[in-house]
mmCIF file of N, CA and C in Angstrom:
data_model
loop_
_atom_site.group_PDB
_atom_site.id
_atom_site.type_symbol
_atom_site.label_atom_id
_atom_site.label_comp_id
_atom_site.label_asym_id
_atom_site.label_seq_id
_atom_site.Cartn_x
_atom_site.Cartn_y
_atom_site.Cartn_z
ATOM 1 N N MET A 10 0.869 -1.248 -0.048
ATOM 2 C CA MET A 10 0.042 -0.105 -0.024
ATOM 3 C C MET A 10 0.875 1.256 0.023
ATOM 4 N N SER A 11 0.630 2.049 -0.955
ATOM 5 C CA SER A 11 1.494 3.327 -1.094
ATOM 6 C C SER A 11 0.877 4.355 -0.286
ATOM 7 N N HIS A 12 1.600 5.392 0.000
ATOM 8 C CA HIS A 12 1.080 6.556 0.744
ATOM 9 C C HIS A 12 -0.118 7.288 0.142
ATOM 10 N N GLU A 13 -0.010 7.268 -1.140
ATOM 11 C CA GLU A 13 -1.230 7.911 -2.007
ATOM 12 C C GLU A 13 -2.608 7.343 -1.726
ATOM 13 N N SER A 14 -2.426 5.892 -1.708
ATOM 14 C CA SER A 14 -3.823 5.196 -1.578
ATOM 15 C C SER A 14 -4.334 5.175 -0.103
ATOM 16 N N VAL A 15 -3.445 5.375 0.808
ATOM 17 C CA VAL A 15 -3.889 5.572 2.118
ATOM 18 C C VAL A 15 -4.362 6.951 2.689
ATOM 19 N N TRP A 16 -3.686 7.920 2.049
ATOM 20 C CA TRP A 16 -3.937 9.303 2.439
ATOM 21 C C TRP A 16 -5.320 9.778 2.101
ATOM 22 N N ASN A 17 -6.053 10.136 2.987
ATOM 23 C CA ASN A 17 -7.544 10.602 2.788
ATOM 24 C C ASN A 17 -8.294 9.620 2.266
ATOM 25 N N SER A 18 -8.165 8.300 2.674
ATOM 26 C CA SER A 18 -8.761 7.204 2.170
ATOM 27 C C SER A 18 -10.190 7.048 2.753
ATOM 28 N N ARG A 19 -10.499 7.677 3.945
ATOM 29 C CA ARG A 19 -11.805 7.586 4.518
ATOM 30 C C ARG A 19 -12.498 8.878 4.533
ATOM 31 N N PRO A 20 -13.731 8.928 4.487
ATOM 32 C CA PRO A 20 -14.547 10.137 4.284
ATOM 33 C C PRO A 20 -14.460 10.854 5.575
ATOM 34 N N ARG A 21 -14.345 12.287 5.501
ATOM 35 C CA ARG A 21 -14.399 13.085 6.801
ATOM 36 C C ARG A 21 -15.728 13.793 6.864
ATOM 37 N N ASN A 22 -16.785 13.075 7.559
ATOM 38 C CA ASN A 22 -17.949 13.603 7.655
ATOM 39 C C ASN A 22 -18.211 14.317 9.059
ATOM 40 N N TYR A 23 -17.389 14.024 9.986
ATOM 41 C CA TYR A 23 -17.597 14.579 11.300
ATOM 42 C C TYR A 23 -16.266 14.602 11.954
ATOM 43 N N GLY A 24 -16.157 15.368 13.088
ATOM 44 C CA GLY A 24 -14.798 15.682 13.757
ATOM 45 C C GLY A 24 -14.091 16.892 13.210
ATOM 46 N N LYS A 25 -13.005 17.060 13.717
ATOM 47 C CA LYS A 25 -12.059 18.240 13.317
ATOM 48 C C LYS A 25 -11.631 18.191 12.064
ATOM 49 N N GLY A 26 -11.466 17.079 11.372
ATOM 50 C CA GLY A 26 -10.967 17.002 10.079
ATOM 51 C C GLY A 26 -12.048 17.280 9.027
ATOM 52 N N SER A 27 -13.335 17.381 9.377
ATOM 53 C CA SER A 27 -14.232 17.717 8.365
ATOM 54 C C SER A 27 -14.579 19.247 8.383
ATOM 55 N N ARG A 28 -14.054 19.969 9.300
ATOM 56 C CA ARG A 28 -14.361 21.437 9.343
ATOM 57 C C ARG A 28 -13.294 22.201 9.005
ATOM 58 N N SER A 29 -13.275 23.271 8.418
ATOM 59 C CA SER A 29 -12.246 24.286 8.049
ATOM 60 C C SER A 29 -12.777 25.544 7.988
ATOM 61 N N CYS A 30 -11.879 26.600 7.971
ATOM 62 C CA CYS A 30 -12.120 28.021 7.899
ATOM 63 C C CYS A 30 -12.742 28.402 6.585
ATOM 64 N N ARG A 31 -13.687 29.150 6.519
ATOM 65 C CA ARG A 31 -14.378 29.406 5.191
ATOM 66 C C ARG A 31 -13.566 30.414 4.270
ATOM 67 N N VAL A 32 -12.574 31.134 5.112
ATOM 68 C CA VAL A 32 -11.834 32.097 4.408
ATOM 69 C C VAL A 32 -10.639 31.431 3.937
ATOM 70 N N CYS A 33 -9.730 30.824 4.874
ATOM 71 C CA CYS A 33 -8.403 30.355 4.342
ATOM 72 C C CYS A 33 -8.236 28.882 4.536
ATOM 73 N N LYS A 34 -9.304 28.253 4.688
ATOM 74 C CA LYS A 34 -9.298 26.681 4.791
ATOM 75 C C LYS A 34 -8.481 26.034 5.907
ATOM 76 N N HIS A 35 -7.969 26.912 6.858
ATOM 77 C CA HIS A 35 -7.246 26.213 8.023
ATOM 78 C C HIS A 35 -8.181 25.473 8.888
ATOM 79 N N LYS A 36 -7.702 24.509 9.615
ATOM 80 C CA LYS A 36 -8.441 23.547 10.262
ATOM 81 C C LYS A 36 -8.209 23.824 11.776
ATOM 82 N N ALA A 37 -7.361 24.490 12.186
ATOM 83 C CA ALA A 37 -7.038 24.674 13.638
ATOM 84 C C ALA A 37 -7.547 26.013 14.114
ATOM 85 N N GLY A 38 -8.066 26.096 15.386
ATOM 86 C CA GLY A 38 -8.524 27.409 16.003
ATOM 87 C C GLY A 38 -9.791 27.835 15.466
ATOM 88 N N LEU A 39 -10.707 27.011 15.189
ATOM 89 C CA LEU A 39 -11.846 27.273 14.462
ATOM 90 C C LEU A 39 -12.947 27.738 15.262
ATOM 91 N N ILE A 40 -13.625 28.773 15.062
ATOM 92 C CA ILE A 40 -14.774 29.495 15.890
ATOM 93 C C ILE A 40 -16.022 29.105 15.099
ATOM 94 N N ARG A 41 -16.661 28.064 15.740
ATOM 95 C CA ARG A 41 -17.934 27.438 15.181
ATOM 96 C C ARG A 41 -19.308 28.232 15.658
ATOM 97 N N LYS A 42 -19.024 29.048 16.711
ATOM 98 C CA LYS A 42 -20.337 29.619 17.393
ATOM 99 C C LYS A 42 -21.010 30.490 16.387
ATOM 100 N N TYR A 43 -22.402 30.614 16.376
ATOM 101 C CA TYR A 43 -23.037 31.318 15.452
ATOM 102 C C TYR A 43 -22.858 30.847 13.959
ATOM 103 N N ASP A 44 -22.392 29.698 13.756
ATOM 104 C CA ASP A 44 -22.210 29.195 12.502
ATOM 105 C C ASP A 44 -21.175 30.043 11.606
ATOM 106 N N LEU A 45 -20.195 30.577 12.425
ATOM 107 C CA LEU A 45 -19.100 31.469 11.750
ATOM 108 C C LEU A 45 -18.229 30.628 10.902
ATOM 109 N N ASN A 46 -17.738 29.508 11.507
ATOM 110 C CA ASN A 46 -16.623 28.731 10.859
ATOM 111 C C ASN A 46 -15.624 29.353 10.290
ATOM 112 N N LEU A 47 -14.845 30.232 11.107
ATOM 113 C CA LEU A 47 -13.718 31.052 10.921
ATOM 114 C C LEU A 47 -12.546 30.685 11.920
ATOM 115 N N CYS A 48 -11.357 30.528 11.325
ATOM 116 C CA CYS A 48 -10.344 30.403 12.336
ATOM 117 C C CYS A 48 -10.157 31.701 13.053
ATOM 118 N N ARG A 49 -9.443 31.577 14.186
ATOM 119 C CA ARG A 49 -9.263 32.753 14.960
ATOM 120 C C ARG A 49 -8.447 33.907 14.347
ATOM 121 N N GLN A 50 -7.449 33.587 13.539
ATOM 122 C CA GLN A 50 -6.767 34.618 12.902
ATOM 123 C C GLN A 50 -7.641 35.390 11.896
ATOM 124 N N CYS A 51 -8.439 34.670 11.051
ATOM 125 C CA CYS A 51 -9.389 35.344 10.116
ATOM 126 C C CYS A 51 -10.519 36.106 10.851
ATOM 127 N N PHE A 52 -10.901 35.591 12.067
ATOM 128 C CA PHE A 52 -11.980 36.402 12.762
ATOM 129 C C PHE A 52 -11.527 37.658 13.229
ATOM 130 N N ARG A 53 -10.185 37.715 13.800
ATOM 131 C CA ARG A 53 -9.644 39.013 14.175
ATOM 132 C C ARG A 53 -9.410 39.953 13.149
ATOM 133 N N GLU A 54 -9.304 39.529 11.805
ATOM 134 C CA GLU A 54 -9.277 40.511 10.737
ATOM 135 C C GLU A 54 -10.581 40.800 10.255
ATOM 136 N N LYS A 55 -11.647 39.952 10.318
ATOM 137 C CA LYS A 55 -12.948 40.273 9.707
ATOM 138 C C LYS A 55 -13.989 40.700 10.829
ATOM 139 N N SER A 56 -13.625 40.637 12.064
ATOM 140 C CA SER A 56 -14.695 40.802 13.135
ATOM 141 C C SER A 56 -15.516 42.335 12.965
ATOM 142 N N LYS A 57 -14.761 43.185 12.707
ATOM 143 C CA LYS A 57 -15.266 44.614 12.653
ATOM 144 C C LYS A 57 -16.339 44.682 11.391
ATOM 145 N N ASP A 58 -15.940 43.943 10.423
ATOM 146 C CA ASP A 58 -16.764 44.000 9.129
ATOM 147 C C ASP A 58 -18.066 43.091 9.488
ATOM 148 N N ILE A 59 -18.024 42.089 10.230
ATOM 149 C CA ILE A 59 -19.219 41.267 10.620
ATOM 150 C C ILE A 59 -20.021 41.920 11.570
ATOM 151 N N GLY A 60 -19.388 42.819 12.371
ATOM 152 C CA GLY A 60 -20.300 43.553 13.412
ATOM 153 C C GLY A 60 -20.094 43.212 14.852
ATOM 154 N N PHE A 61 -18.868 42.665 15.083
ATOM 155 C CA PHE A 61 -18.534 42.302 16.502
ATOM 156 C C PHE A 61 -17.833 43.475 17.080
ATOM 157 N N VAL A 62 -18.127 43.911 18.334
ATOM 158 C CA VAL A 62 -17.468 44.864 18.963
ATOM 159 C C VAL A 62 -16.784 44.421 20.211
ATOM 160 N N LYS A 63 -15.578 44.870 20.400
ATOM 161 C CA LYS A 63 -14.774 44.425 21.545
ATOM 162 C C LYS A 63 -15.187 45.243 22.752
ATOM 163 N N VAL A 64 -15.643 44.513 23.806
ATOM 164 C CA VAL A 64 -16.186 45.218 25.010
ATOM 165 C C VAL A 64 -15.114 45.629 25.933
ATOM 166 N N ARG A 65 -14.256 44.616 26.182
ATOM 167 C CA ARG A 65 -13.163 45.025 27.167
ATOM 168 C C ARG A 65 -11.828 44.997 26.399
ATOM 169 N N GLY A 66 -10.851 45.617 27.269
ATOM 170 C CA GLY A 66 -9.510 45.636 26.930
ATOM 171 C C GLY A 66 -9.195 46.428 25.728
#
């Protein structure tokens, strides 16, 4: 069995591997609340455009 035949051989329908950022397709640091599906880096860039306001700090 070669690496190509094993890599991504099973479907990713649930779990961390199935979800990615809708902007940059990054899989780590995902914010799923309110169905945002943005990684934390993209959220910091786009939060003002979306309408989030920083309350503290």
